[in-house]
Coordinates of C-alpha atoms and ligand atoms in Angstrom, one line a residue:
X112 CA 17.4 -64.5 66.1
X113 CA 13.8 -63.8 65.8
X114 CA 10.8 -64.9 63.6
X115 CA 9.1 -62.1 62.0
X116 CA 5.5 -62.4 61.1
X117 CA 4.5 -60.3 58.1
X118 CA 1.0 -59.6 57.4
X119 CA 1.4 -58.5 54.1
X120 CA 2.9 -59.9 50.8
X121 CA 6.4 -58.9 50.4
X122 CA 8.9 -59.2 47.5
X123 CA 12.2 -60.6 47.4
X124 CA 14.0 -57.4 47.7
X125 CA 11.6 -56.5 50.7
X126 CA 13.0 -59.9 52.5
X127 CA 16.5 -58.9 51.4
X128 CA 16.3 -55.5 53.0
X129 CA 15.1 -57.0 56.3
X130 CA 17.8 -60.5 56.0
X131 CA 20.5 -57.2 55.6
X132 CA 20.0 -57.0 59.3
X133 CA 20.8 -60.7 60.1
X134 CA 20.7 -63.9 57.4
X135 CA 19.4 -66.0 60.2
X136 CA 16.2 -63.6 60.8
X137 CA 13.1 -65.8 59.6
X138 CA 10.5 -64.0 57.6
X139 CA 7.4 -65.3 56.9
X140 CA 5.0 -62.9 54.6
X141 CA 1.1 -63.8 54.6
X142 CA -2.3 -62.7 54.8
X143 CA -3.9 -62.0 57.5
X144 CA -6.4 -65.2 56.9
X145 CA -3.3 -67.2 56.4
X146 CA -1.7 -65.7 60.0
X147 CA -2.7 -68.1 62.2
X148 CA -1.0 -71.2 61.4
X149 CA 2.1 -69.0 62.0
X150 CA 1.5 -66.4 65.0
X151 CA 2.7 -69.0 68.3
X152 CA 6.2 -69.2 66.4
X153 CA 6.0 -65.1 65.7
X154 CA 8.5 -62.9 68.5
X155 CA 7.8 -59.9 65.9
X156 CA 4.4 -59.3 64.4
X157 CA 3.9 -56.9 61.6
X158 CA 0.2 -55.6 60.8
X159 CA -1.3 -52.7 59.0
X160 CA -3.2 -50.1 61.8
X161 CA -6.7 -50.8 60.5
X162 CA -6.3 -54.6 60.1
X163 CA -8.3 -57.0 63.4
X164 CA -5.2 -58.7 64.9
X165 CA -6.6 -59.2 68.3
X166 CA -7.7 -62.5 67.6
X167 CA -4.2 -63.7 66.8
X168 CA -2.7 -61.5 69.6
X169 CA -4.4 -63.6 71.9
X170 CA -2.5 -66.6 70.9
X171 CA 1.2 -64.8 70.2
X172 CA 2.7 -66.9 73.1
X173 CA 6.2 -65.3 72.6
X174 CA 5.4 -61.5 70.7
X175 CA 7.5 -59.3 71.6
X176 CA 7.3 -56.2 69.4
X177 CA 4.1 -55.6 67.2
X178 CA 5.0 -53.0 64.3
X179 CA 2.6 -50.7 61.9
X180 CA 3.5 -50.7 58.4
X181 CA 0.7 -47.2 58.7
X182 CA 1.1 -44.8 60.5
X183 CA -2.3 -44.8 62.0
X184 CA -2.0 -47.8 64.7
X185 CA -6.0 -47.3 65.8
X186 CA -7.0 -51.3 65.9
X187 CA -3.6 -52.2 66.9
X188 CA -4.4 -50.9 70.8
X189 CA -6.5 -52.8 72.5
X190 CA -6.9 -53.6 76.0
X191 CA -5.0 -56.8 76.3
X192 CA -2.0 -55.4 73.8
X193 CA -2.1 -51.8 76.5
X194 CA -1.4 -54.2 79.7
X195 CA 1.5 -56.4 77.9
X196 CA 4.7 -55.5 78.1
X197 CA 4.8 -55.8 74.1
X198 CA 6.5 -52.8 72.2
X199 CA 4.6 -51.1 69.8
X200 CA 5.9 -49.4 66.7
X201 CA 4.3 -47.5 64.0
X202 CA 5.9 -45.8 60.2
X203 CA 5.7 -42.1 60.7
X204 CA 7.9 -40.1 59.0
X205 CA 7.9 -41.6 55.4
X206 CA 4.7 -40.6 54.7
X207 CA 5.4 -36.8 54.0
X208 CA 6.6 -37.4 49.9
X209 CA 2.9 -38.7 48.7
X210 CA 0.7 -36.8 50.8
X211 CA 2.1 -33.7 50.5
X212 CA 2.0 -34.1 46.4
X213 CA -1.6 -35.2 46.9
X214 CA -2.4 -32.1 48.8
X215 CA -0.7 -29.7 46.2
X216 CA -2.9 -32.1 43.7
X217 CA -6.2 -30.8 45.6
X218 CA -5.1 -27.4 46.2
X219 CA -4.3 -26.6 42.5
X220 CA -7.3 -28.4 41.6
X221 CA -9.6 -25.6 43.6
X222 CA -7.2 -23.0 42.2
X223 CA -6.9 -23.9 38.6
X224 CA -11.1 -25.0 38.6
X225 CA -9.7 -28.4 36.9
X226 CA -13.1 -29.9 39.5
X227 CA -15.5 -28.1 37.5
X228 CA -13.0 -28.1 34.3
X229 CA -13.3 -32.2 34.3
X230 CA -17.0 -32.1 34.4
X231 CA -16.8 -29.7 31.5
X232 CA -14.8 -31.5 29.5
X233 CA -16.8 -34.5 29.8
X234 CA -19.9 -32.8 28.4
X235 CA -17.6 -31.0 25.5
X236 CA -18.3 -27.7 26.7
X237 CA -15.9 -24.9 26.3
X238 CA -16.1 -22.1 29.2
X239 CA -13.7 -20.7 31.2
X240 CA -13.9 -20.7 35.1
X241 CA -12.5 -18.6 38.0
X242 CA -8.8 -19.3 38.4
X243 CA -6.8 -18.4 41.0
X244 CA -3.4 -18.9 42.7
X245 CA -1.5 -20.1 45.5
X246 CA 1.2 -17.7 45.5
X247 CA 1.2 -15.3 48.3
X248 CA -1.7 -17.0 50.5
X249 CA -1.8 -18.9 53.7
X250 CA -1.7 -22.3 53.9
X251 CA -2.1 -22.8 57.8
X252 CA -1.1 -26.8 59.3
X253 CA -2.7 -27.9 62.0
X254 CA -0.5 -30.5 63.7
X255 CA 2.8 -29.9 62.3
X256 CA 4.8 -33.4 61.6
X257 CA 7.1 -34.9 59.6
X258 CA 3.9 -34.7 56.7
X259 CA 3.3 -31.5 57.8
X260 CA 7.0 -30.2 57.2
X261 CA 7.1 -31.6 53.8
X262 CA 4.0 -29.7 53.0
X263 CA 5.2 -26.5 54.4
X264 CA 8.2 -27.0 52.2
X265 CA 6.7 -27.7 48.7
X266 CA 4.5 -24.5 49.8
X267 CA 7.4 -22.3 50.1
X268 CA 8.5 -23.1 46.7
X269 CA 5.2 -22.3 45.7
X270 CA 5.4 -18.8 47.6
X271 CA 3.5 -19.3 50.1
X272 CA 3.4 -18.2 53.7
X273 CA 2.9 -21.1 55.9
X274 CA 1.4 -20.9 59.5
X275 CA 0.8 -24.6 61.9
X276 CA -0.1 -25.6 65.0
X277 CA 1.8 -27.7 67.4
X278 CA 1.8 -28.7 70.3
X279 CA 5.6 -27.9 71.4
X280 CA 6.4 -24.8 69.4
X281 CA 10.2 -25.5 68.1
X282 CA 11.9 -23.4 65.3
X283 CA 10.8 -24.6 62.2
X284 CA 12.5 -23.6 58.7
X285 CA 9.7 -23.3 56.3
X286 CA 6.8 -22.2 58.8
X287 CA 6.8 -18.1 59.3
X288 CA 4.6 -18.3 62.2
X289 CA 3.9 -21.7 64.6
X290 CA 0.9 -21.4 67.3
X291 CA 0.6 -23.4 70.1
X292 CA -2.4 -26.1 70.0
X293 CA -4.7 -23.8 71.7
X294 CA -4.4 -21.2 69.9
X295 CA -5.8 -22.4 66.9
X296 CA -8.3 -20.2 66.9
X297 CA -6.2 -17.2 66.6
X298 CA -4.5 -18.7 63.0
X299 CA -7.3 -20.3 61.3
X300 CA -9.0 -16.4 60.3
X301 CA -5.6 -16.1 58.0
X302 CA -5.9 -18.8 56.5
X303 CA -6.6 -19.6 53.3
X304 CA -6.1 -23.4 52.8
X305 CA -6.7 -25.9 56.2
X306 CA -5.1 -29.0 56.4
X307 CA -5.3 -31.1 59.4
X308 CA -2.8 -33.6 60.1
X309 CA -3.2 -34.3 63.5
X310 CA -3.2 -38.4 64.0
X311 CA -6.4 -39.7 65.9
X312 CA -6.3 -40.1 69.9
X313 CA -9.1 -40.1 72.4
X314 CA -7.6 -36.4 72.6
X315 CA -8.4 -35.0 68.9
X316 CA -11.4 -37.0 68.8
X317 CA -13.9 -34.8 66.6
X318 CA -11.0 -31.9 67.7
X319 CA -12.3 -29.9 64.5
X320 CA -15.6 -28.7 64.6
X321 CA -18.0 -26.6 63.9
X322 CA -16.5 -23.3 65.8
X323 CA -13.2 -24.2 64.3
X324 CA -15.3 -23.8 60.5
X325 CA -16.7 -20.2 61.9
X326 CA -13.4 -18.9 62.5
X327 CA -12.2 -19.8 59.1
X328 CA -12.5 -17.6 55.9
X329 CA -15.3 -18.0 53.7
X330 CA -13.0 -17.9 51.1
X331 CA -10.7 -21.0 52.4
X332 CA -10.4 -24.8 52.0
X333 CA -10.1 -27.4 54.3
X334 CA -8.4 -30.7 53.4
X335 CA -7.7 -34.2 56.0
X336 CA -5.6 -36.3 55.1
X337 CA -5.3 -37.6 58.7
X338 CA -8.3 -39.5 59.8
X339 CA -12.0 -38.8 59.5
X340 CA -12.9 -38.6 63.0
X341 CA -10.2 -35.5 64.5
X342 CA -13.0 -33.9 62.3
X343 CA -16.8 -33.3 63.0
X344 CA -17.6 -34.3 59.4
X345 CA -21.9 -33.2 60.2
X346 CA -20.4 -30.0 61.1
X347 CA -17.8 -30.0 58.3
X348 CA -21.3 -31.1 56.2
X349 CA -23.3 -27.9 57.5
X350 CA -19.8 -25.6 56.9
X351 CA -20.2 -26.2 53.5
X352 CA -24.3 -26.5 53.7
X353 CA -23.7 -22.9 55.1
X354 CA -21.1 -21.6 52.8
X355 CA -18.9 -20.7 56.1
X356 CA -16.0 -22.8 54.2
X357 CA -15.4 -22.2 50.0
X358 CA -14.7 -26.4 50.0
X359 CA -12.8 -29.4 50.8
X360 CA -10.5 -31.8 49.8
X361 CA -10.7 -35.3 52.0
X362 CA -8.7 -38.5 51.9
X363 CA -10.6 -39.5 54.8
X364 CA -13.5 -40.2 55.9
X365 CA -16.0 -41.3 59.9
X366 CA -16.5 -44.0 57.9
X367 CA -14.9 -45.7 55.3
X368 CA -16.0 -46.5 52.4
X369 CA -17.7 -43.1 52.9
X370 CA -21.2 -44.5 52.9
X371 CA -23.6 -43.7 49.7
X372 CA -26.0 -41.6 51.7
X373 CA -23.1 -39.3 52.7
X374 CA -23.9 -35.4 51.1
X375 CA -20.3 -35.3 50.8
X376 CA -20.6 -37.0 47.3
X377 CA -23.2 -34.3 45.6
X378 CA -21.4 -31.4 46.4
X379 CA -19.3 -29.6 43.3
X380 CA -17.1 -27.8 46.0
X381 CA -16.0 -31.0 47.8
X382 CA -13.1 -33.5 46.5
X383 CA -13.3 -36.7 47.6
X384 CA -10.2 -39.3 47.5
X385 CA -10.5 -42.9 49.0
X386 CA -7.9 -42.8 51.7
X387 CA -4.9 -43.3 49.5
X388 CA -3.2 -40.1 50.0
X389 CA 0.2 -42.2 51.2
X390 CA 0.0 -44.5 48.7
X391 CA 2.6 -44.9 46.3
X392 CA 4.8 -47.4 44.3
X393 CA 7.6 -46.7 46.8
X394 CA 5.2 -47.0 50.3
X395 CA 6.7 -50.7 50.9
X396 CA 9.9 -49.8 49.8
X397 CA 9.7 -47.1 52.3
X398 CA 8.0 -49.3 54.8
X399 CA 10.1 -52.3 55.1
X400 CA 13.5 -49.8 55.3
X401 CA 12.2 -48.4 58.5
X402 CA 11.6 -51.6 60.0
X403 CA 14.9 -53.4 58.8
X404 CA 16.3 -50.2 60.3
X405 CA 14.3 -50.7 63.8
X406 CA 14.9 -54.1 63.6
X407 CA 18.8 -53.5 63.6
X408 CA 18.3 -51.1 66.3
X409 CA 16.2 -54.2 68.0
X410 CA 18.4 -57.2 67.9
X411 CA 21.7 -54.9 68.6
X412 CA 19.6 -53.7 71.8
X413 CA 19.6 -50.1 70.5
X414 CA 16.8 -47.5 71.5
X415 CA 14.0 -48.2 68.8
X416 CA 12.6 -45.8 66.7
X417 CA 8.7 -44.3 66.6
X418 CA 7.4 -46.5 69.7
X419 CA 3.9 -45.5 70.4
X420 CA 3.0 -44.6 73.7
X421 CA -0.1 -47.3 74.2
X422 CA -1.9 -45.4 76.4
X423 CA -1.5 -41.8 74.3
X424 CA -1.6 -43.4 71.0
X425 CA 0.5 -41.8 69.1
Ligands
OXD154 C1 -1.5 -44.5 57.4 C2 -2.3 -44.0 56.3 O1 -1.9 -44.5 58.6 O2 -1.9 -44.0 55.2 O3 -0.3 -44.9 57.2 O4 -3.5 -43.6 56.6

């Protein structure tokens, strides 16, 4: 049986979800400081996408699968982990509950003014705002997902019309109108909200720029909860510099901690969450089941579930 690696602290009933699969399974759970006294033992290694595992990849003598407790796997590819014959997982799919609440959190909080209302109420002033409402307008998807499917679902029950991208168009049950990838350009002028959810490749590197802002109402908002660079964010600065956009609601950011400096901060029309759209009380809980379940699929010599293509990234 195999000896799993954990880089993360996990609680008993995390360890009994992934000894369901096989008593004899050895699970350590650690830091990532505390990894290397461990990794030459590890055939399974277990790592968040943004943490820098190369260094103990280089000395994973008999790693075999290397799984993302993220979705996003961005420092997990590397040149040495592309030419291995290692398998590479990643947890898509059980992300779609939390950030599709935290985009109907920043939607609402453009429509119902509760932004500016905050501010108000901090200073004890009583004045009303504009208001508006989600029913009836466009929310359009760009990238449409298993994230993106629970947004266009929650969006329906808010009647809503719901337009994405994709790049294979499929029959969708709560989108009215799906676009292939390149035409984009033809669905962001109905729009009235944006939300990219496209996952980050040398392909939709800086994908969203500034010609993608000009074709979008003045009137609409943009929100990423993907990851800061599928977006220009100077030109996503000089749409809102320019009033070509009505604001923004990002999770993420080119950089993160989005530096001090950044404009982004000042602006009244811009919400700005540090990249914990996903997060949840349930995310390990969520986490850990899809692994136990690949890992069942893994020692029964089944056909895994969400293996990245290393070369595609995603
Ligand atoms: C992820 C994220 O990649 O939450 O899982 O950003």
């Amino acid at each position: 049986m195999p000896t799993i690696l954990i880089l993360n602290k996990l609680a008993e009933r995390h360890k009994t979800m992934i000894h369901s699969v096989a008593d004899d399974i050895a699970v350590i759970s650690c830091e990532l400081d505390e990894a290397g006294q461990y990794i030459a033992d590890a055939d399974i290694l277990v790592a968040w996408g943004w943490m820098d595992i190369r260094p103990l990849f280089l000395r994973a003598a008999k790693l075999k699968w290397l799984h993302a407790l993220s979705a996003g796997v961005e420092t997990l590819i590397f040149p040495e982990m592309q030419n291995s014959g290692i398998i590479l997982t990643n947890s898509r799919g059980i992300h779609g509950i939390p950030i599709s609440e935290h985009i109907f959190a920043m939607m609402l909080t453009f429509t119902r003014g509760l932004h500016l209302l905050l501010k108000q109420q901090a200073a004890k002033k009583w004045r009303r705002v504009p208001t508006d409402e989600l029913h009836e307008k466009t929310l359009g998807i760009i990238g449409l997902g298993s994230i993106g499917r629970e947004i266009a679902k929650k969006a329906k029950g808010l009647g809503m019309n719901v337009v994405a991208t994709k790049r294979a168009v499929t029959t969708e049950l709560f989108v009215d109108k799906l676009y292939p990838a390149d035409q984009l350009h033809e669905m962001l002028p109905l729009c009235d909200f944006v939300v990219v959810a496209l996952p980050l490749t040398e392909d939709t590197k800086g994908y969203f720029r500034l010609e993608h802002f000009q074709a979008m109402k003045p009137t609409a908002y943009f929100f990423n909860i993907a990851r800061g660079a599928v977006v220009n964010e100077p030109d996503l600065i000089t749409a809102l510099e320019q009033g070509l956009i009505a604001g923004a609601g990002l999770d993420v950011f080119e950089n993160e901690p989005l530096p001090e400096e950044s404009p982004l901060w000042e602006r009244e029309n811009v919400i700005i969450t540090p990249h914990l759209a996903a997060l949840s009380p349930y995310y390990l809980d969520r986490a850990i089941k899809l692994f136990a379940d690949n890992l069942a699929r893994y020692v029964n010599g089944r056909e895994m579930l969400n293996i990245i293509d290393k070369h595609k990234g995603y």
